[in-house]
PDB file of C-alpha atoms in Angstrom:
ATOM      1  CA  MET G 141      70.707 124.317 112.975  1.00  0.00           C
ATOM      2  CA  ARG G 142      72.501 126.415 115.593  1.00  0.00           C
ATOM      3  CA  ILE G 143      71.789 125.342 119.165  1.00  0.00           C
ATOM      4  CA  ALA G 144      72.373 126.795 122.613  1.00  0.00           C
ATOM      5  CA  ILE G 145      72.043 124.832 125.845  1.00  0.00           C
ATOM      6  CA  ASN G 146      70.924 126.637 128.984  1.00  0.00           C
ATOM      7  CA  GLY G 147      71.788 124.558 132.047  1.00  0.00           C
ATOM      8  CA  MET G 148      74.642 122.066 131.947  1.00  0.00           C
ATOM      9  CA  GLY G 149      73.439 119.448 134.397  1.00  0.00           C
ATOM     10  CA  ARG G 150      73.042 115.759 133.541  1.00  0.00           C
ATOM     11  CA  ILE G 151      70.761 116.322 130.528  1.00  0.00           C
ATOM     12  CA  GLY G 152      72.576 119.404 129.236  1.00  0.00           C
ATOM     13  CA  ARG G 153      75.962 117.679 129.307  1.00  0.00           C
ATOM     14  CA  MET G 154      74.585 114.521 127.701  1.00  0.00           C
ATOM     15  CA  LEU G 155      73.115 116.586 124.875  1.00  0.00           C
ATOM     16  CA  PHE G 156      76.423 118.427 124.426  1.00  0.00           C
ATOM     17  CA  ARG G 157      78.353 115.171 124.127  1.00  0.00           C
ATOM     18  CA  ARG G 158      75.894 113.653 121.687  1.00  0.00           C
ATOM     19  CA  LEU G 159      75.649 116.700 119.433  1.00  0.00           C
ATOM     20  CA  ALA G 160      79.385 117.407 119.270  1.00  0.00           C
ATOM     21  CA  ASN G 161      79.966 115.639 115.953  1.00  0.00           C
ATOM     22  CA  ASP G 162      76.536 116.028 114.395  1.00  0.00           C
ATOM     23  CA  PRO G 163      76.875 117.416 110.850  1.00  0.00           C
ATOM     24  CA  GLN G 164      73.470 119.173 110.932  1.00  0.00           C
ATOM     25  CA  LEU G 165      73.089 120.225 114.564  1.00  0.00           C
ATOM     26  CA  GLU G 166      75.759 122.524 115.994  1.00  0.00           C
ATOM     27  CA  VAL G 167      76.016 123.668 119.606  1.00  0.00           C
ATOM     28  CA  VAL G 168      77.290 127.255 119.424  1.00  0.00           C
ATOM     29  CA  ALA G 169      76.849 128.361 123.059  1.00  0.00           C
ATOM     30  CA  VAL G 170      76.177 126.983 126.522  1.00  0.00           C
ATOM     31  CA  ASN G 171      75.183 128.792 129.698  1.00  0.00           C
ATOM     32  CA  ASP G 172      75.678 127.628 133.275  1.00  0.00           C
ATOM     33  CA  LEU G 173      76.852 129.202 136.515  1.00  0.00           C
ATOM     34  CA  MET G 174      79.792 126.817 136.912  1.00  0.00           C
ATOM     35  CA  ASP G 175      83.134 128.007 135.577  1.00  0.00           C
ATOM     36  CA  ALA G 176      84.348 126.829 132.179  1.00  0.00           C
ATOM     37  CA  ALA G 177      87.181 124.670 133.525  1.00  0.00           C
ATOM     38  CA  ASN G 178      84.838 122.748 135.834  1.00  0.00           C
ATOM     39  CA  LEU G 179      82.347 122.264 133.010  1.00  0.00           C
ATOM     40  CA  ALA G 180      85.088 121.008 130.678  1.00  0.00           C
ATOM     41  CA  TYR G 181      86.122 118.483 133.329  1.00  0.00           C
ATOM     42  CA  LEU G 182      82.545 117.202 133.788  1.00  0.00           C
ATOM     43  CA  LEU G 183      82.134 116.845 130.034  1.00  0.00           C
ATOM     44  CA  LYS G 184      85.363 114.880 129.719  1.00  0.00           C
ATOM     45  CA  TYR G 185      84.764 112.555 132.663  1.00  0.00           C
ATOM     46  CA  ASP G 186      81.377 111.062 133.441  1.00  0.00           C
ATOM     47  CA  SER G 187      80.816 108.555 136.237  1.00  0.00           C
ATOM     48  CA  LEU G 188      78.047 106.766 134.307  1.00  0.00           C
ATOM     49  CA  TYR G 189      79.064 106.872 130.673  1.00  0.00           C
ATOM     50  CA  GLY G 190      82.828 106.955 131.099  1.00  0.00           C
ATOM     51  CA  ALA G 191      85.565 109.222 129.778  1.00  0.00           C
ATOM     52  CA  TRP G 192      84.657 111.098 126.598  1.00  0.00           C
ATOM     53  CA  GLN G 193      86.798 109.988 123.683  1.00  0.00           C
ATOM     54  CA  GLN G 194      86.273 113.342 121.948  1.00  0.00           C
ATOM     55  CA  GLU G 195      89.015 115.927 122.445  1.00  0.00           C
ATOM     56  CA  LEU G 196      87.776 119.082 124.156  1.00  0.00           C
ATOM     57  CA  LEU G 197      89.986 122.172 124.357  1.00  0.00           C
ATOM     58  CA  GLN G 198      89.136 124.945 126.784  1.00  0.00           C
ATOM     59  CA  GLU G 199      90.546 128.464 126.585  1.00  0.00           C
ATOM     60  CA  LYS G 200      89.004 130.965 128.989  1.00  0.00           C
ATOM     61  CA  ASN G 201      85.282 131.034 128.139  1.00  0.00           C
ATOM     62  CA  GLU G 202      85.401 129.052 124.934  1.00  0.00           C
ATOM     63  CA  PHE G 203      85.490 125.375 124.025  1.00  0.00           C
ATOM     64  CA  THR G 204      86.776 123.844 120.825  1.00  0.00           C
ATOM     65  CA  VAL G 205      85.256 120.457 120.027  1.00  0.00           C
ATOM     66  CA  ALA G 206      85.567 118.651 116.689  1.00  0.00           C
ATOM     67  CA  GLY G 207      86.855 121.879 115.134  1.00  0.00           C
ATOM     68  CA  ARG G 208      83.836 123.879 116.337  1.00  0.00           C
ATOM     69  CA  LYS G 209      83.953 126.873 118.682  1.00  0.00           C
ATOM     70  CA  VAL G 210      81.452 126.961 121.558  1.00  0.00           C
ATOM     71  CA  ALA G 211      80.918 130.065 123.679  1.00  0.00           C
ATOM     72  CA  VAL G 212      80.712 129.311 127.415  1.00  0.00           C
ATOM     73  CA  LEU G 213      78.525 131.810 129.283  1.00  0.00           C
ATOM     74  CA  GLN G 214      77.930 132.243 133.014  1.00  0.00           C
ATOM     75  CA  GLU G 215      74.785 134.333 133.213  1.00  0.00           C
ATOM     76  CA  ALA G 216      72.342 133.876 136.075  1.00  0.00           C
ATOM     77  CA  GLU G 217      69.556 135.556 134.084  1.00  0.00           C
ATOM     78  CA  VAL G 218      68.628 134.803 130.479  1.00  0.00           C
ATOM     79  CA  THR G 219      67.753 138.477 130.050  1.00  0.00           C
ATOM     80  CA  ASN G 220      71.492 139.198 130.200  1.00  0.00           C
ATOM     81  CA  ILE G 221      72.198 136.933 127.202  1.00  0.00           C
ATOM     82  CA  ASN G 222      72.144 137.965 123.549  1.00  0.00           C
ATOM     83  CA  TRP G 223      71.271 134.733 121.725  1.00  0.00           C
ATOM     84  CA  LYS G 224      70.931 136.739 118.523  1.00  0.00           C
ATOM     85  CA  LYS G 225      74.680 137.375 118.649  1.00  0.00           C
ATOM     86  CA  TYR G 226      75.205 133.631 118.214  1.00  0.00           C
ATOM     87  CA  ALA G 227      72.403 133.268 115.627  1.00  0.00           C
ATOM     88  CA  VAL G 228      70.707 130.659 117.838  1.00  0.00           C
ATOM     89  CA  ASP G 229      67.893 128.707 116.196  1.00  0.00           C
ATOM     90  CA  VAL G 230      66.915 126.612 119.223  1.00  0.00           C
ATOM     91  CA  VAL G 231      67.642 126.898 122.944  1.00  0.00           C
ATOM     92  CA  LEU G 232      67.567 123.600 124.798  1.00  0.00           C
ATOM     93  CA  GLU G 233      66.277 124.780 128.158  1.00  0.00           C
ATOM     94  CA  CYS G 234      67.823 122.307 130.603  1.00  0.00           C
ATOM     95  CA  SER G 235      68.177 124.403 133.748  1.00  0.00           C
ATOM     96  CA  GLY G 236      64.698 123.724 135.122  1.00  0.00           C
ATOM     97  CA  ALA G 237      64.395 127.419 135.983  1.00  0.00           C
ATOM     98  CA  TYR G 238      62.549 128.492 132.821  1.00  0.00           C
ATOM     99  CA  SER G 239      59.752 125.936 132.586  1.00  0.00           C
ATOM    100  CA  SER G 240      56.808 128.368 132.535  1.00  0.00           C
ATOM    101  CA  LYS G 241      55.767 129.977 129.265  1.00  0.00           C
ATOM    102  CA  ALA G 242      56.595 133.464 130.518  1.00  0.00           C
ATOM    103  CA  LYS G 243      60.061 132.437 131.679  1.00  0.00           C
ATOM    104  CA  ALA G 244      60.838 130.320 128.603  1.00  0.00           C
ATOM    105  CA  ALA G 245      59.799 133.249 126.393  1.00  0.00           C
ATOM    106  CA  GLN G 246      62.762 135.188 127.767  1.00  0.00           C
ATOM    107  CA  HIS G 247      64.947 133.081 125.463  1.00  0.00           C
ATOM    108  CA  LEU G 248      62.904 134.358 122.517  1.00  0.00           C
ATOM    109  CA  THR G 249      63.272 137.939 123.708  1.00  0.00           C
ATOM    110  CA  ALA G 250      67.013 137.283 123.974  1.00  0.00           C
ATOM    111  CA  GLY G 251      67.094 136.411 120.277  1.00  0.00           C
ATOM    112  CA  ALA G 252      66.461 132.665 119.960  1.00  0.00           C
ATOM    113  CA  LYS G 253      63.907 131.437 117.441  1.00  0.00           C
ATOM    114  CA  ARG G 254      62.631 128.436 119.411  1.00  0.00           C
ATOM    115  CA  VAL G 255      62.811 126.851 122.863  1.00  0.00           C
ATOM    116  CA  LEU G 256      62.681 123.132 123.660  1.00  0.00           C
ATOM    117  CA  LEU G 257      62.291 122.351 127.350  1.00  0.00           C
ATOM    118  CA  SER G 258      63.828 119.297 129.015  1.00  0.00           C
ATOM    119  CA  THR G 259      60.817 118.857 131.282  1.00  0.00           C
ATOM    120  CA  THR G 260      57.011 118.901 131.187  1.00  0.00           C
ATOM    121  CA  GLY G 261      56.680 122.628 131.814  1.00  0.00           C
ATOM    122  CA  SER G 262      53.594 124.610 132.735  1.00  0.00           C
ATOM    123  CA  SER G 263      50.120 123.827 131.399  1.00  0.00           C
ATOM    124  CA  ASP G 264      50.191 126.729 128.915  1.00  0.00           C
ATOM    125  CA  ILE G 265      53.092 125.140 126.995  1.00  0.00           C
ATOM    126  CA  PRO G 266      52.162 122.458 124.424  1.00  0.00           C
ATOM    127  CA  LEU G 267      52.950 118.981 125.787  1.00  0.00           C
ATOM    128  CA  LEU G 268      54.001 116.948 122.771  1.00  0.00           C
ATOM    129  CA  ILE G 269      55.492 113.460 123.001  1.00  0.00           C
ATOM    130  CA  TYR G 270      57.681 112.488 120.077  1.00  0.00           C
ATOM    131  CA  GLY G 271      56.145 109.526 118.303  1.00  0.00           C
ATOM    132  CA  HIS G 272      52.707 110.198 119.820  1.00  0.00           C
ATOM    133  CA  ASN G 273      51.475 113.690 118.960  1.00  0.00           C
ATOM    134  CA  HIS G 274      54.562 115.576 117.776  1.00  0.00           C
ATOM    135  CA  THR G 275      53.020 116.202 114.338  1.00  0.00           C
ATOM    136  CA  ASN G 276      50.282 118.274 115.990  1.00  0.00           C
ATOM    137  CA  PRO G 277      50.339 121.845 114.575  1.00  0.00           C
ATOM    138  CA  ALA G 278      51.498 123.026 118.012  1.00  0.00           C
ATOM    139  CA  GLY G 279      54.739 121.160 117.299  1.00  0.00           C
ATOM    140  CA  LYS G 280      55.743 124.169 115.227  1.00  0.00           C
ATOM    141  CA  ASP G 281      55.238 126.574 118.153  1.00  0.00           C
ATOM    142  CA  GLU G 282      58.114 128.681 119.441  1.00  0.00           C
ATOM    143  CA  ILE G 283      58.061 126.947 122.845  1.00  0.00           C
ATOM    144  CA  VAL G 284      57.473 123.201 123.185  1.00  0.00           C
ATOM    145  CA  SER G 285      57.665 120.696 126.013  1.00  0.00           C
ATOM    146  CA  PRO G 286      58.668 117.145 124.993  1.00  0.00           C
ATOM    147  CA  GLY G 287      57.523 115.822 128.387  1.00  0.00           C
ATOM    148  CA  GLY G 288      59.821 113.993 130.787  1.00  0.00           C
ATOM    149  CA  CYS G 289      61.459 110.583 130.604  1.00  0.00           C
ATOM    150  CA  MET G 290      58.627 108.898 132.520  1.00  0.00           C
ATOM    151  CA  THR G 291      55.953 110.476 130.305  1.00  0.00           C
ATOM    152  CA  ASN G 292      57.802 109.408 127.159  1.00  0.00           C
ATOM    153  CA  CYS G 293      57.888 105.846 128.434  1.00  0.00           C
ATOM    154  CA  SER G 294      54.298 105.652 129.664  1.00  0.00           C
ATOM    155  CA  THR G 295      52.370 107.489 126.949  1.00  0.00           C
ATOM    156  CA  HIS G 296      53.088 105.022 124.159  1.00  0.00           C
ATOM    157  CA  ILE G 297      52.299 102.035 126.378  1.00  0.00           C
ATOM    158  CA  LEU G 298      48.937 103.342 127.573  1.00  0.00           C
ATOM    159  CA  TYR G 299      47.978 104.564 124.110  1.00  0.00           C
ATOM    160  CA  LEU G 300      48.506 101.102 122.636  1.00  0.00           C
ATOM    161  CA  LEU G 301      46.680  99.384 125.492  1.00  0.00           C
ATOM    162  CA  ASN G 302      43.753 101.793 125.272  1.00  0.00           C
ATOM    163  CA  ALA G 303      43.115 100.556 121.746  1.00  0.00           C
ATOM    164  CA  ILE G 304      41.859  97.452 123.558  1.00  0.00           C
ATOM    165  CA  GLY G 305      40.341  99.443 126.412  1.00  0.00           C
ATOM    166  CA  ILE G 306      41.604 100.564 129.824  1.00  0.00           C
ATOM    167  CA  GLU G 307      39.433 100.658 132.940  1.00  0.00           C
ATOM    168  CA  SER G 308      42.205 101.994 135.202  1.00  0.00           C
ATOM    169  CA  ALA G 309      45.983 102.082 135.435  1.00  0.00           C
ATOM    170  CA  GLN G 310      48.477 102.210 138.295  1.00  0.00           C
ATOM    171  CA  LEU G 311      52.042 103.174 137.398  1.00  0.00           C
ATOM    172  CA  ASN G 312      55.010 102.741 139.722  1.00  0.00           C
ATOM    173  CA  ILE G 313      58.221 104.085 138.193  1.00  0.00           C
ATOM    174  CA  LEU G 314      61.312 102.642 139.887  1.00  0.00           C
ATOM    175  CA  HIS G 315      63.826 105.345 139.073  1.00  0.00           C
ATOM    176  CA  SER G 316      67.505 105.964 139.809  1.00  0.00           C
ATOM    177  CA  TYR G 317      68.132 108.758 142.293  1.00  0.00           C
ATOM    178  CA  THR G 318      68.609 112.290 140.976  1.00  0.00           C
ATOM    179  CA  SER G 319      70.168 115.616 141.908  1.00  0.00           C
ATOM    180  CA  ARG G 320      66.835 116.708 143.391  1.00  0.00           C
ATOM    181  CA  GLN G 321      67.483 114.320 146.281  1.00  0.00           C
ATOM    182  CA  GLU G 322      70.045 114.477 149.076  1.00  0.00           C
ATOM    183  CA  LEU G 323      73.189 112.423 149.642  1.00  0.00           C
ATOM    184  CA  VAL G 324      72.707 112.647 153.424  1.00  0.00           C
ATOM    185  CA  ASP G 325      69.550 113.301 155.416  1.00  0.00           C
ATOM    186  CA  ALA G 326      68.529 116.957 155.121  1.00  0.00           C
ATOM    187  CA  ALA G 327      65.510 119.226 155.311  1.00  0.00           C
ATOM    188  CA  HIS G 328      63.132 119.101 152.332  1.00  0.00           C
ATOM    189  CA  LYS G 329      59.530 120.204 151.822  1.00  0.00           C
ATOM    190  CA  GLN G 330      58.821 116.629 150.692  1.00  0.00           C
ATOM    191  CA  TYR G 331      60.211 114.850 153.738  1.00  0.00           C
ATOM    192  CA  ARG G 332      61.084 111.631 151.942  1.00  0.00           C
ATOM    193  CA  ARG G 333      63.091 113.452 149.252  1.00  0.00           C
ATOM    194  CA  GLY G 334      65.289 114.764 152.046  1.00  0.00           C
ATOM    195  CA  ARG G 335      66.469 111.285 153.010  1.00  0.00           C
ATOM    196  CA  ALA G 336      69.858 109.920 151.892  1.00  0.00           C
ATOM    197  CA  ALA G 337      69.353 108.818 148.280  1.00  0.00           C
ATOM    198  CA  ALA G 338      71.873 105.980 148.241  1.00  0.00           C
ATOM    199  CA  GLU G 339      70.665 104.421 151.495  1.00  0.00           C
ATOM    200  CA  SER G 340      66.943 103.806 150.996  1.00  0.00           C
ATOM    201  CA  ILE G 341      64.145 102.961 148.610  1.00  0.00           C
ATOM    202  CA  ILE G 342      62.307 106.281 148.595  1.00  0.00           C
ATOM    203  CA  PRO G 343      58.759 106.928 147.315  1.00  0.00           C
ATOM    204  CA  VAL G 344      58.384 110.441 145.892  1.00  0.00           C
ATOM    205  CA  GLU G 345      55.502 112.500 144.564  1.00  0.00           C
ATOM    206  CA  ILE G 346      55.369 113.041 140.797  1.00  0.00           C
ATOM    207  CA  ASP G 347      53.002 114.792 138.366  1.00  0.00           C
ATOM    208  CA  LEU G 348      53.003 111.975 135.808  1.00  0.00           C
ATOM    209  CA  ALA G 349      49.253 111.263 136.123  1.00  0.00           C
ATOM    210  CA  GLN G 350      48.378 114.877 135.267  1.00  0.00           C
ATOM    211  CA  SER G 351      50.665 114.784 132.241  1.00  0.00           C
ATOM    212  CA  LEU G 352      49.188 111.519 130.979  1.00  0.00           C
ATOM    213  CA  GLU G 353      45.655 112.859 131.403  1.00  0.00           C
ATOM    214  CA  ARG G 354      46.610 115.793 129.152  1.00  0.00           C
ATOM    215  CA  LEU G 355      47.714 113.322 126.485  1.00  0.00           C
ATOM    216  CA  LEU G 356      45.184 110.473 126.723  1.00  0.00           C
ATOM    217  CA  PRO G 357      41.407 110.133 127.261  1.00  0.00           C
ATOM    218  CA  LEU G 358      41.895 108.516 130.660  1.00  0.00           C
ATOM    219  CA  GLU G 359      40.979 111.300 133.074  1.00  0.00           C
ATOM    220  CA  GLY G 360      40.417 110.023 136.605  1.00  0.00           C
ATOM    221  CA  ARG G 361      41.644 106.535 135.714  1.00  0.00           C
ATOM    222  CA  ILE G 362      45.403 106.879 136.278  1.00  0.00           C
ATOM    223  CA  ALA G 363      47.414 106.865 139.509  1.00  0.00           C
ATOM    224  CA  THR G 364      51.200 107.207 139.632  1.00  0.00           C
ATOM    225  CA  VAL G 365      54.105 107.124 142.055  1.00  0.00           C
ATOM    226  CA  SER G 366      57.864 107.064 141.606  1.00  0.00           C
ATOM    227  CA  VAL G 367      60.129 105.045 143.860  1.00  0.00           C
ATOM    228  CA  ARG G 368      63.746 106.216 143.866  1.00  0.00           C
ATOM    229  CA  ILE G 369      66.205 103.368 144.239  1.00  0.00           C
ATOM    230  CA  PRO G 370      69.930 103.387 145.145  1.00  0.00           C
ATOM    231  CA  VAL G 371      71.319 103.168 141.602  1.00  0.00           C
ATOM    232  CA  THR G 372      72.752 106.051 139.563  1.00  0.00           C
ATOM    233  CA  ASN G 373      71.105 105.316 136.220  1.00  0.00           C
ATOM    234  CA  GLY G 374      68.128 103.577 134.684  1.00  0.00           C
ATOM    235  CA  ALA G 375      64.456 103.121 135.443  1.00  0.00           C
ATOM    236  CA  MET G 376      61.783 100.446 135.361  1.00  0.00           C
ATOM    237  CA  ALA G 377      58.092 101.183 134.853  1.00  0.00           C
ATOM    238  CA  ASP G 378      55.921  98.709 136.758  1.00  0.00           C
ATOM    239  CA  ILE G 379      52.484  99.159 135.208  1.00  0.00           C
ATOM    240  CA  THR G 380      49.279  97.479 136.394  1.00  0.00           C
ATOM    241  CA  VAL G 381      46.261  97.949 134.137  1.00  0.00           C
ATOM    242  CA  GLN G 382      42.697  96.787 134.553  1.00  0.00           C
ATOM    243  CA  MET G 383      41.533  96.100 130.992  1.00  0.00           C
ATOM    244  CA  LYS G 384      37.975  96.299 129.649  1.00  0.00           C
ATOM    245  CA  GLU G 385      38.268  92.991 127.814  1.00  0.00           C
ATOM    246  CA  ASP G 386      39.714  89.562 128.403  1.00  0.00           C
ATOM    247  CA  ILE G 387      43.347  89.465 127.316  1.00  0.00           C
ATOM    248  CA  SER G 388      46.285  87.066 127.295  1.00  0.00           C
ATOM    249  CA  LYS G 389      50.013  87.459 127.814  1.00  0.00           C
ATOM    250  CA  GLU G 390      50.610  86.309 124.249  1.00  0.00           C
ATOM    251  CA  GLN G 391      48.187  88.902 122.859  1.00  0.00           C
ATOM    252  CA  ILE G 392      49.802  91.782 124.759  1.00  0.00           C
ATOM    253  CA  ASN G 393      53.343  90.758 123.897  1.00  0.00           C
ATOM    254  CA  ALA G 394      52.383  90.413 120.229  1.00  0.00           C
ATOM    255  CA  LEU G 395      50.874  93.928 120.316  1.00  0.00           C
ATOM    256  CA  PHE G 396      54.088  95.509 121.563  1.00  0.00           C
ATOM    257  CA  LYS G 397      56.383  93.357 119.450  1.00  0.00           C
ATOM    258  CA  LYS G 398      54.507  94.466 116.327  1.00  0.00           C
ATOM    259  CA  ALA G 399      54.519  98.133 117.375  1.00  0.00           C
ATOM    260  CA  ALA G 400      58.275  98.019 118.049  1.00  0.00           C
ATOM    261  CA  ALA G 401      58.929  96.687 114.556  1.00  0.00           C
ATOM    262  CA  ASN G 402      56.631  99.140 112.778  1.00  0.00           C
ATOM    263  CA  GLU G 403      55.144 102.526 113.740  1.00  0.00           C
ATOM    264  CA  TYR G 404      57.108 102.798 117.007  1.00  0.00           C
ATOM    265  CA  LYS G 405      60.435 101.624 115.636  1.00  0.00           C
ATOM    266  CA  GLY G 406      63.267 103.522 117.312  1.00  0.00           C
ATOM    267  CA  ILE G 407      61.001 104.709 120.139  1.00  0.00           C
ATOM    268  CA  LEU G 408      59.679 101.486 121.656  1.00  0.00           C
ATOM    269  CA  GLN G 409      61.671  98.261 121.897  1.00  0.00           C
ATOM    270  CA  TYR G 410      60.489  94.734 122.701  1.00  0.00           C
ATOM    271  CA  THR G 411      62.700  92.080 124.250  1.00  0.00           C
ATOM    272  CA  GLU G 412      62.426  88.736 125.999  1.00  0.00           C
ATOM    273  CA  ASP G 413      66.001  88.805 127.277  1.00  0.00           C
ATOM    274  CA  PRO G 414      66.359  88.654 131.096  1.00  0.00           C
ATOM    275  CA  LEU G 415      67.410  92.295 131.560  1.00  0.00           C
ATOM    276  CA  VAL G 416      68.504  94.230 134.647  1.00  0.00           C
ATOM    277  CA  SER G 417      68.804  98.009 134.856  1.00  0.00           C
ATOM    278  CA  ALA G 418      72.521  98.090 133.957  1.00  0.00           C
ATOM    279  CA  ASP G 419      71.687  96.491 130.603  1.00  0.00           C
ATOM    280  CA  ILE G 420      69.705  99.480 129.346  1.00  0.00           C
ATOM    281  CA  ARG G 421      72.397 102.094 129.968  1.00  0.00           C
ATOM    282  CA  GLY G 422      72.920 103.953 126.691  1.00  0.00           C
ATOM    283  CA  ASN G 423      69.705 102.571 125.149  1.00  0.00           C
ATOM    284  CA  THR G 424      68.106 105.155 122.842  1.00  0.00           C
ATOM    285  CA  HIS G 425      64.501 103.928 123.165  1.00  0.00           C
ATOM    286  CA  SER G 426      61.882 105.640 125.326  1.00  0.00           C
ATOM    287  CA  CYS G 427      60.695 102.265 126.628  1.00  0.00           C
ATOM    288  CA  ILE G 428      61.873  98.676 126.406  1.00  0.00           C
ATOM    289  CA  ILE G 429      59.028  96.208 126.981  1.00  0.00           C
ATOM    290  CA  ASP G 430      60.235  93.165 128.937  1.00  0.00           C
ATOM    291  CA  GLY G 431      58.014  90.481 127.433  1.00  0.00           C
ATOM    292  CA  GLN G 432      59.330  87.831 129.804  1.00  0.00           C
ATOM    293  CA  LEU G 433      57.762  89.712 132.738  1.00  0.00           C
ATOM    294  CA  THR G 434      54.336  90.341 131.203  1.00  0.00           C
ATOM    295  CA  SER G 435      51.602  88.661 133.251  1.00  0.00           C
ATOM    296  CA  VAL G 436      47.810  88.501 133.158  1.00  0.00           C
ATOM    297  CA  VAL G 437      45.342  87.596 135.915  1.00  0.00           C
ATOM    298  CA  GLY G 438      41.759  87.807 134.660  1.00  0.00           C
ATOM    299  CA  ARG G 439      41.570  91.237 133.032  1.00  0.00           C
ATOM    300  CA  GLN G 440      44.402  92.623 135.132  1.00  0.00           C
ATOM    301  CA  LEU G 441      47.635  93.156 133.225  1.00  0.00           C
ATOM    302  CA  LYS G 442      51.119  93.608 134.689  1.00  0.00           C
ATOM    303  CA  LEU G 443      53.612  95.131 132.260  1.00  0.00           C
ATOM    304  CA  ILE G 444      57.279  95.931 132.866  1.00  0.00           C
ATOM    305  CA  ALA G 445      59.195  98.468 130.758  1.00  0.00           C
ATOM    306  CA  TRP G 446      62.784  99.672 131.124  1.00  0.00           C
ATOM    307  CA  PHE G 447      64.320 102.992 130.059  1.00  0.00           C
ATOM    308  CA  ASP G 448      67.554 104.934 130.407  1.00  0.00           C
ATOM    309  CA  ASN G 449      66.281 108.149 131.967  1.00  0.00           C
ATOM    310  CA  GLU G 450      69.157 110.163 130.462  1.00  0.00           C
ATOM    311  CA  TYR G 451      70.137 108.559 127.168  1.00  0.00           C
ATOM    312  CA  GLY G 452      66.655 107.548 126.089  1.00  0.00           C
ATOM    313  CA  TYR G 453      65.223 110.960 126.932  1.00  0.00           C
ATOM    314  CA  THR G 454      67.944 112.971 125.191  1.00  0.00           C
ATOM    315  CA  SER G 455      67.375 110.755 122.142  1.00  0.00           C
ATOM    316  CA  ARG G 456      63.838 112.135 121.889  1.00  0.00           C
ATOM    317  CA  MET G 457      65.059 115.717 122.336  1.00  0.00           C
ATOM    318  CA  ILE G 458      67.469 115.151 119.440  1.00  0.00           C
ATOM    319  CA  ASP G 459      64.577 113.692 117.424  1.00  0.00           C
ATOM    320  CA  TRP G 460      62.763 116.992 117.971  1.00  0.00           C
ATOM    321  CA  LEU G 461      65.744 118.955 116.672  1.00  0.00           C
ATOM    322  CA  ARG G 462      65.919 116.786 113.554  1.00  0.00           C
ATOM    323  CA  TYR G 463      62.141 117.160 113.054  1.00  0.00           C
ATOM    324  CA  TRP G 464      62.439 120.944 113.163  1.00  0.00           C
ATOM    325  CA  ASN G 465      65.517 120.905 110.965  1.00  0.00           C
ATOM    326  CA  ASP G 466      63.907 118.952 108.117  1.00  0.00           C
TER     327      ASP G 466
END
């Protein structure tokens, strides 16, 4: 499978690193406005995941990695790209600028066969969570959204709990700060997002509830918020659920432990180790249930799940590529 990456931010670069030596998935082109030398530097040296042990050679607008040539483009508009020239099977759309169906379709017009977003996308794009509904016929569509990191964490948890019965759910996602925030106080249409990311605990608005209501029969019963915290990686989902039936901590932990060992193996993990956010860096699962922190008061359940918002999420995007490639 021949792959192009449009947008070489955190997710785009992580995907590039992880696909470099894959025998079945080959990155043949990348597109970003930054110059090739700067991109090569950011691929080689990463503040979170360390220096890349893979040799990367850069000559003008071309990389050589693991014996493979990768074209490095600097086009502001996808309409100026000829993906057909590179025989691109799938574009990983990681720029955030082509998340509507009409915009994402420009990659198809440019010659690509399929587009996989790195975000939820607009409502007219199928929202398919790997391990939940990815085998839906829409999973073979030309344009697919795999959801976001928070959706991939939350969907599986709520789906499993709803087998017992959910009255309502409140989700608070404690999330590392991102490039959509500011390093120093600045103007922003969401005032709180404009505050210095490394100095405060910052609540931000998210569309997670709407995404979950598209995926689960829980309309009007989910509320969500994300709180950005002064760390550079990792997230913790703090989930409070009012259940329809009496439950126990042991019952809930057994439910997730069984799921992690069977149908959700590789996607959901269960642990009773006393984790902190640094411990899940590089973890490939979409959610890691912290059984030690599960608590029950009456029918109210408190569940804690960890996830690496970069490594875990790109793992699911790679799962999609392998699914299409089979």
